[in-house]
Tab-separated table of C-alpha atoms in Angstrom:
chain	number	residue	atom	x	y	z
T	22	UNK	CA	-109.818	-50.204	7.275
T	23	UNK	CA	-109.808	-48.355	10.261
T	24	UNK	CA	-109.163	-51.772	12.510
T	25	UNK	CA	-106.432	-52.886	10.286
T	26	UNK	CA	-104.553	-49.297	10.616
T	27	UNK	CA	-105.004	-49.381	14.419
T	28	UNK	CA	-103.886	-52.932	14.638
T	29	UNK	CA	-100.783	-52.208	11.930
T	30	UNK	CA	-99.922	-48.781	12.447
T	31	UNK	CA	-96.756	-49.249	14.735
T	32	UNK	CA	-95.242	-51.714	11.874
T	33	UNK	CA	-96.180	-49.263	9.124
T	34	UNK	CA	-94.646	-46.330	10.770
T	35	UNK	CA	-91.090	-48.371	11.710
T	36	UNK	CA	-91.127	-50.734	7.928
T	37	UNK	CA	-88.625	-47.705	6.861
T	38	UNK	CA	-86.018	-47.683	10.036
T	39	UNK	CA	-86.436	-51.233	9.819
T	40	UNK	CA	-85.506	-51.453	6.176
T	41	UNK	CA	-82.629	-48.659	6.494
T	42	UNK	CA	-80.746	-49.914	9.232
T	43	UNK	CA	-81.288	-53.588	7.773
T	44	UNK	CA	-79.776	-52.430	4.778
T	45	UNK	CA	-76.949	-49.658	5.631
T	46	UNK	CA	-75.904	-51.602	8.640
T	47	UNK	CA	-75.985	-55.076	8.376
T	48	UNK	CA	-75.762	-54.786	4.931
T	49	UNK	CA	-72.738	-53.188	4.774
T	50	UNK	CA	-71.487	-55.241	7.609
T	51	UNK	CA	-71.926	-58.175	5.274
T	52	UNK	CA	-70.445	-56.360	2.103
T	53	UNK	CA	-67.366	-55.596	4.362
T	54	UNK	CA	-66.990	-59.013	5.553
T	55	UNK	CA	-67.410	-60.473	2.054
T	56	UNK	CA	-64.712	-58.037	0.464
T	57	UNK	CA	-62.314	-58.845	3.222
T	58	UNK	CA	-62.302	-62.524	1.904
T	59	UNK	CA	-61.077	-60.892	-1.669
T	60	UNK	CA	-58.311	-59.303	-3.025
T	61	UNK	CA	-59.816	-56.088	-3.341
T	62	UNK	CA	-57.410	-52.974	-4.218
T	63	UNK	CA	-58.815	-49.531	-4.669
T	64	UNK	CA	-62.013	-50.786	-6.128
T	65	UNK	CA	-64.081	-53.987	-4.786
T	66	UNK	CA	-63.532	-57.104	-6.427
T	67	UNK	CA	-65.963	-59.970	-5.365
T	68	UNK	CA	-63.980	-63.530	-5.849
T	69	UNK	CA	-63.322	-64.557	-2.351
T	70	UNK	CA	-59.859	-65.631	-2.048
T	71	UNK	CA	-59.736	-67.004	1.200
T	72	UNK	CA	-58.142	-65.160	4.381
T	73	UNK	CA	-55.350	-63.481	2.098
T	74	UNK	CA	-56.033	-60.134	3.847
T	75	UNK	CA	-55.953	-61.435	7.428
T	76	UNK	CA	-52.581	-62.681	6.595
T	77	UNK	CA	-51.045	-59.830	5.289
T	78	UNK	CA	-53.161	-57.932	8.511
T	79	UNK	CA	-51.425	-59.842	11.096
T	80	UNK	CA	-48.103	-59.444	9.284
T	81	UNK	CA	-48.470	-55.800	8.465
T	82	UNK	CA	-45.742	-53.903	11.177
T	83	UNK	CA	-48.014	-50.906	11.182
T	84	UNK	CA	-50.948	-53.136	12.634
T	85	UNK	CA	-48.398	-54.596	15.034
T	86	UNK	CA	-48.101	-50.555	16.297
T	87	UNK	CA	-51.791	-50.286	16.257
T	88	UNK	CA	-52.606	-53.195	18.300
T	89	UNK	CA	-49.973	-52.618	20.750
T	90	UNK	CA	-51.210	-48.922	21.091
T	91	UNK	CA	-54.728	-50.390	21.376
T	92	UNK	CA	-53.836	-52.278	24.605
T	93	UNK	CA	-51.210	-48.928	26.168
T	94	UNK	CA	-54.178	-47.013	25.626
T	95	UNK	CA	-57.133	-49.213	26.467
T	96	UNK	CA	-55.880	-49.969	29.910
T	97	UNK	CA	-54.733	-46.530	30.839
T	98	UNK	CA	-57.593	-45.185	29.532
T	99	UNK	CA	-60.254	-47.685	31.016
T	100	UNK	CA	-58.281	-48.135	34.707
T	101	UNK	CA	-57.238	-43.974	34.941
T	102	UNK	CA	-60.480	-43.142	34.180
T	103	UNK	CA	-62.466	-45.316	36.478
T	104	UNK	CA	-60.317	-44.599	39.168
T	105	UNK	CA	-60.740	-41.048	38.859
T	106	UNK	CA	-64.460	-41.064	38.234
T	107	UNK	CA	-64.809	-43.186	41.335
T	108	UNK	CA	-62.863	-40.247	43.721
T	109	UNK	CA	-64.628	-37.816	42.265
T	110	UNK	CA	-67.955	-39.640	42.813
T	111	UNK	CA	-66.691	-40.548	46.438
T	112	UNK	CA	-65.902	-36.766	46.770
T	113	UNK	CA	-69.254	-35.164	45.548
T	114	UNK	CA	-70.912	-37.906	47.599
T	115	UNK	CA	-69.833	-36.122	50.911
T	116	UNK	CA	-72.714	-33.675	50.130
T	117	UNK	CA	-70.288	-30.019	50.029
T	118	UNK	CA	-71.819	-27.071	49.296
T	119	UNK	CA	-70.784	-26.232	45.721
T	120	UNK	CA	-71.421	-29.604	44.739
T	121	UNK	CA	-73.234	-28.595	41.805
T	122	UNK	CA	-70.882	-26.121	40.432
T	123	UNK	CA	-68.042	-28.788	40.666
T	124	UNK	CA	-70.380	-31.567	39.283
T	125	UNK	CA	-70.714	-29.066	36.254
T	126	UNK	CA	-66.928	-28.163	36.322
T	127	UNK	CA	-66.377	-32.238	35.778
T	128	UNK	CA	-68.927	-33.066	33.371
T	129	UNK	CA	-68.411	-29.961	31.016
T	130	UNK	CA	-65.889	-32.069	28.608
T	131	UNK	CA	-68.432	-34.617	28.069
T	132	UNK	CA	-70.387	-31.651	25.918
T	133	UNK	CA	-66.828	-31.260	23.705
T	134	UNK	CA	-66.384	-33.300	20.634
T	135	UNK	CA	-63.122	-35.357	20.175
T	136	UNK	CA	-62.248	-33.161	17.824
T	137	UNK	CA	-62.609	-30.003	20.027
T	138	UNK	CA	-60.703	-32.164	22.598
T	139	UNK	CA	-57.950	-33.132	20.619
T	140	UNK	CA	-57.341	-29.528	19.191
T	141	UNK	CA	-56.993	-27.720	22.578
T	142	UNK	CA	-54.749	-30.521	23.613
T	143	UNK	CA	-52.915	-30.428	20.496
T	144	UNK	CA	-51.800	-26.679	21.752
T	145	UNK	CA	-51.715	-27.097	25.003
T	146	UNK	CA	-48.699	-30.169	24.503
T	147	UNK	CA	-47.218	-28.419	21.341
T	148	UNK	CA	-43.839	-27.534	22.550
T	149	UNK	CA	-43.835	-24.303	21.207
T	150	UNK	CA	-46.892	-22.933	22.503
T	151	UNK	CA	-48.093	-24.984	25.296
T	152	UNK	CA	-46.789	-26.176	29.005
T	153	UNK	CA	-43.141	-26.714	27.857
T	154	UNK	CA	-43.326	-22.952	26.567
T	155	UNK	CA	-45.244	-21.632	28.966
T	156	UNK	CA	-42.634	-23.191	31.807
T	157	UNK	CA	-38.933	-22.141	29.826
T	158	UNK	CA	-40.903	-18.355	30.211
T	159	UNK	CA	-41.277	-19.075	33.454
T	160	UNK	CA	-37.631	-18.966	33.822
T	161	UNK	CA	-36.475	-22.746	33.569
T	162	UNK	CA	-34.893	-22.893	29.829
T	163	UNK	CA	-33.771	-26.964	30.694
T	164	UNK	CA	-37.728	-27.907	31.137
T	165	UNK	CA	-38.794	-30.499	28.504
T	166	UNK	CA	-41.864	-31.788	27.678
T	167	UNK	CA	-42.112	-33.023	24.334
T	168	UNK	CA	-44.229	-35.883	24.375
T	169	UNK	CA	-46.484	-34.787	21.517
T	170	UNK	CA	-43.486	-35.163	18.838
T	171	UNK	CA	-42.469	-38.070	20.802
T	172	UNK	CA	-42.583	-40.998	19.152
T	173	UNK	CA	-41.895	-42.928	22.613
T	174	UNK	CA	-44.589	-40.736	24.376
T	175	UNK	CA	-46.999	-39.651	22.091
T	176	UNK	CA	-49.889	-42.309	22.920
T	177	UNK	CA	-49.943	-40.998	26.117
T	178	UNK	CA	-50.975	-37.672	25.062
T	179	UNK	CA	-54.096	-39.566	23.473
T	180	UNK	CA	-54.387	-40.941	27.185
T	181	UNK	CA	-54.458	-37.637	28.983
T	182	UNK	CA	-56.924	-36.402	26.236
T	183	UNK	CA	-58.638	-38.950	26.434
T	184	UNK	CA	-59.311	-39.281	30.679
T	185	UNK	CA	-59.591	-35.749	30.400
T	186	UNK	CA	-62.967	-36.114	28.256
T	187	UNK	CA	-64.259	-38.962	29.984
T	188	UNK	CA	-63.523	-38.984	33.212
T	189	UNK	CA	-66.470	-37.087	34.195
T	190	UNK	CA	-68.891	-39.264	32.652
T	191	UNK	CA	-67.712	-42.313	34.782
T	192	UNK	CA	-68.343	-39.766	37.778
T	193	UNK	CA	-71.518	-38.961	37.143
T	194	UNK	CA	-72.346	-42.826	36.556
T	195	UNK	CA	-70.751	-44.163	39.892
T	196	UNK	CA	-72.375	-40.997	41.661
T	197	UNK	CA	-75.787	-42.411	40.398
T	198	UNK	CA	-74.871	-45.403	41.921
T	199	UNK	CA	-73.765	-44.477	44.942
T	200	UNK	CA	-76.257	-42.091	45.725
T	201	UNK	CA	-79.194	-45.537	45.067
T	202	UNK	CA	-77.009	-47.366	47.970
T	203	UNK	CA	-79.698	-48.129	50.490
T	204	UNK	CA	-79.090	-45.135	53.364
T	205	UNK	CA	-80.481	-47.210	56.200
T	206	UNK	CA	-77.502	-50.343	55.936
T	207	UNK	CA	-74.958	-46.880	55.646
T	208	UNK	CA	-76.195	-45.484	59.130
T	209	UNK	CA	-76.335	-48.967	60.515
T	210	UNK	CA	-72.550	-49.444	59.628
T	211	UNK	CA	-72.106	-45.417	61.360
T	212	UNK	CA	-74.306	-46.660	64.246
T	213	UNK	CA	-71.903	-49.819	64.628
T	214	UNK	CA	-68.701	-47.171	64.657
T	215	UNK	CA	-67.408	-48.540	61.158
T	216	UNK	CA	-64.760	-45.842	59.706
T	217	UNK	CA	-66.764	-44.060	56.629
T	218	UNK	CA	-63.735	-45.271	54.234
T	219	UNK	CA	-64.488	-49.072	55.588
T	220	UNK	CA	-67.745	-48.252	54.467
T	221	UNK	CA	-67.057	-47.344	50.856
T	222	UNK	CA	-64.643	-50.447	50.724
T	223	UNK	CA	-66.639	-52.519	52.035
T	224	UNK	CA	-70.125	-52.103	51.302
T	225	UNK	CA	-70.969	-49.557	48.620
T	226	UNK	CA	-68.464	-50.251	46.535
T	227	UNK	CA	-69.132	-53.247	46.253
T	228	UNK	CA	-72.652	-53.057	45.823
T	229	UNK	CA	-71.884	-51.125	42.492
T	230	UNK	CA	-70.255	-54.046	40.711
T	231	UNK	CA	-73.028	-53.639	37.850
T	232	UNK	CA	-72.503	-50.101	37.122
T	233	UNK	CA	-68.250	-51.240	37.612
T	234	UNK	CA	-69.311	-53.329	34.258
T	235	UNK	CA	-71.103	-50.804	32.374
T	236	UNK	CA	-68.628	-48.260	33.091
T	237	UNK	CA	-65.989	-51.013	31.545
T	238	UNK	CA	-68.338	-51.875	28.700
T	239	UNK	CA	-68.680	-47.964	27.436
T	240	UNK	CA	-65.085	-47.287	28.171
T	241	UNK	CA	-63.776	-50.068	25.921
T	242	UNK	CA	-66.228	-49.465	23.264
T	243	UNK	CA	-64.483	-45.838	23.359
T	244	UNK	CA	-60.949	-46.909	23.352
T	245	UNK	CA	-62.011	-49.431	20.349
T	246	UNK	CA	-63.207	-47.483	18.173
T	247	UNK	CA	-61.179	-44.456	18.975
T	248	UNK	CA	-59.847	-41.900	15.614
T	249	UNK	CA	-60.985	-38.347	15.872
T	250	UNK	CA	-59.051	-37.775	19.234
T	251	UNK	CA	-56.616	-39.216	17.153
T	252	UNK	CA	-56.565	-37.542	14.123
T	253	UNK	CA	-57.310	-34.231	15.951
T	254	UNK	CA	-54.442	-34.802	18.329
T	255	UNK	CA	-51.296	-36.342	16.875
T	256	UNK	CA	-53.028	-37.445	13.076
T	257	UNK	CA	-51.550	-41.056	13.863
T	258	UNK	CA	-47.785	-39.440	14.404
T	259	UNK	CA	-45.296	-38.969	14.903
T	260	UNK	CA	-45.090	-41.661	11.340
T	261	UNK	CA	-47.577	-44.045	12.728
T	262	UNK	CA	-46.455	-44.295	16.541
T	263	UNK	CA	-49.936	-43.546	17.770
T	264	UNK	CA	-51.875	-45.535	14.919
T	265	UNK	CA	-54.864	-47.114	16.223
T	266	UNK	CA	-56.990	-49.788	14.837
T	267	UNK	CA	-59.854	-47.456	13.221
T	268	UNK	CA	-56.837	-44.809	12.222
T	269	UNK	CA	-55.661	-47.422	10.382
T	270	UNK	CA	-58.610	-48.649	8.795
T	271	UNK	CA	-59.073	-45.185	7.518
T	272	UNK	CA	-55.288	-44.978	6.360
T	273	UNK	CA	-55.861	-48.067	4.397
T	274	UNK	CA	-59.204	-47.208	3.146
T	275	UNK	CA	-58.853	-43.420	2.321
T	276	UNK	CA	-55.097	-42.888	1.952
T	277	UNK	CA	-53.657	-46.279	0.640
T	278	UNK	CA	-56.593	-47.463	-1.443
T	279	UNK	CA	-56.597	-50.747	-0.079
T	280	UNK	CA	-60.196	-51.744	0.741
T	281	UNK	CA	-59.160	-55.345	0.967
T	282	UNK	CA	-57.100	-54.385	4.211
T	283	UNK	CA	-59.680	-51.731	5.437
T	284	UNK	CA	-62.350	-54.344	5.572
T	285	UNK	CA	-60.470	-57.067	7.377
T	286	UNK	CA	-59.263	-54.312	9.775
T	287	UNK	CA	-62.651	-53.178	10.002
T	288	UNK	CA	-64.116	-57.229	10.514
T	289	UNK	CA	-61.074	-57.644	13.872
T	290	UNK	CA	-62.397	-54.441	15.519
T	291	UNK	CA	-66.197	-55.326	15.346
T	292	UNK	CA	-64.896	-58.887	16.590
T	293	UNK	CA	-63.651	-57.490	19.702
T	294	UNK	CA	-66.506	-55.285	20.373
T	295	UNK	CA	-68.472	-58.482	20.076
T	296	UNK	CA	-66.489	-59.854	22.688
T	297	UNK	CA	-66.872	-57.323	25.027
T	298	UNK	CA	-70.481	-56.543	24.557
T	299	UNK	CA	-71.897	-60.102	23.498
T	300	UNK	CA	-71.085	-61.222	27.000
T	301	UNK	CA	-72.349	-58.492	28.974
T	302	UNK	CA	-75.696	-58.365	27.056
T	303	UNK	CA	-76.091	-62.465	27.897
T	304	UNK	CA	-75.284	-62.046	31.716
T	305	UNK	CA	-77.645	-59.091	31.842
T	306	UNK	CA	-80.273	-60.984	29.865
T	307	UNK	CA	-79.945	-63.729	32.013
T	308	UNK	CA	-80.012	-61.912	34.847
T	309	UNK	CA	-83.574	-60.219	33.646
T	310	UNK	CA	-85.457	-63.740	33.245
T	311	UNK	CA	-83.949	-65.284	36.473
């Protein structure tokens, strides 16, 4: 007895993870893809009826919003933020004195929830309490900045927010990466009279291509399934001018009662994290067994 429990131990003990996330996660993944295929209202029905939902998905104007908000905010998001994580990585990587102080400073968001996030940004752009308040006090009564109630701006409040929280995590990754640059090829390049920011373009940067994709996987995994910034933040508004995709899944599921629309929204979103993700787990798997 004592054999077989040695030799079957590690399956007993992880049978029940096993079983849960078999069951509430790919389970469920399957139950949403099968009720997408139906006509499904408030409650599930379960005769497929084809691509029905898709259709009226990809002909829905408030989808139309969501994707096209998906792609503003996506590529802000991902480019601002890498950019900005790279300078700051470049700058702590100059080894100044309160480097750990300002390292903290940057990666202090990170600890906030979206939620938390998208409240104090919520005041801080309200135009009656935040910067276009704060300014008209200041003595400038012309000063508008309204983007928050702006149907035209408002999903680039969710951008600010956004780089805001995140751009310190994509520091703190390309600072890992640049401090594991080989030291000996950077004081050859010194030794040689290369420029330090020839350097950088040259040969560190490029060096960090992998951690370039990893920062780019996490980023649009973020942006994907983005909705309590969101909701926190604007709640979808001004009407649904900052809708995303998983904003409205949740209108549809939650506020409509339309599962049938929910799911299929639900079934596009994990396609595209597939897309991202599937890829990027091959070339790294690849790259393990060559």
């Amino acid at each position: 007895m004592s054999e077989w429990l040695e030799n079957h131990l590690p399956k007993v003990v992880l049978a029940p993870s096993f079983i849960a996330v078999l069951i509430f996660v790919y389970g469920f993944i399957g139950w949403t893809a099968w009720v997408s295929l139906t006509r499904s209202k408030l409650l599930p029905k379960y005769e497929i009826k084809g691509f029905i939902q898709y259709e009226r998905l990809f002909d829905s104007p408030r989808w139309d919003t969501a994707i096209n908000n998906l792609y503003i905010f996506g590529a802000l998001f991902i480019v601002i933020a890498m950019v900005l994580g790279l300078l700051l990585a470049i700058l702590l990587d100059q080894k100044i004195r309160v480097e750990g102080a300002i390292r903290t400073i940057y990666l202090y968001p990170m600890a906030l929830s979206m939620i938390v996030t998208g409240t104090a940004w919520k005041w801080i752009l309200n135009p009656g309490l935040g910067i276009e308040s704060m300014v008209q006090g200041w003595g400038f009564p012309n000063f508008k900045f309204d983007w928050l109630v702006n149907p035209d701006y408002a999903i680039y409040t969710i951008v600010m927010a956004a780089i805001w929280q995140s751009s310190g995590f994509v520091m703190a990754l390309f600072l890992a990466g640049l401090r594991s640059v080989d030291g000996e090829i950077i004081k050859a390049a010194q030794v040689d009279g290369i420029p330090t920011w020839r350097i950088y373009t040259a040969i560190i940067i490029p060096s960090m291509a992998p951690i370039f994709l990893s920062a780019f996987i996490v980023l649009a995994h973020l942006a994907i399934k983005s909705f309590d910034l969101v909701i926190a933040l604007t709640g979808g508004g001004p009407g649904y001018a900052t809708d995303l995709p998983a904003t409205y899944m949740y209108a549809m599921a939650f506020s409509r009662g339309d599962i049938g629309q929910a799911a299929s929204s639900a079934m596009i979103m994990m396609l595209v994290v597939f897309a991202i993700v599937v890829p990027y787990l091959y070339s790294e798997l690849r790259a393990k067994n060559d």
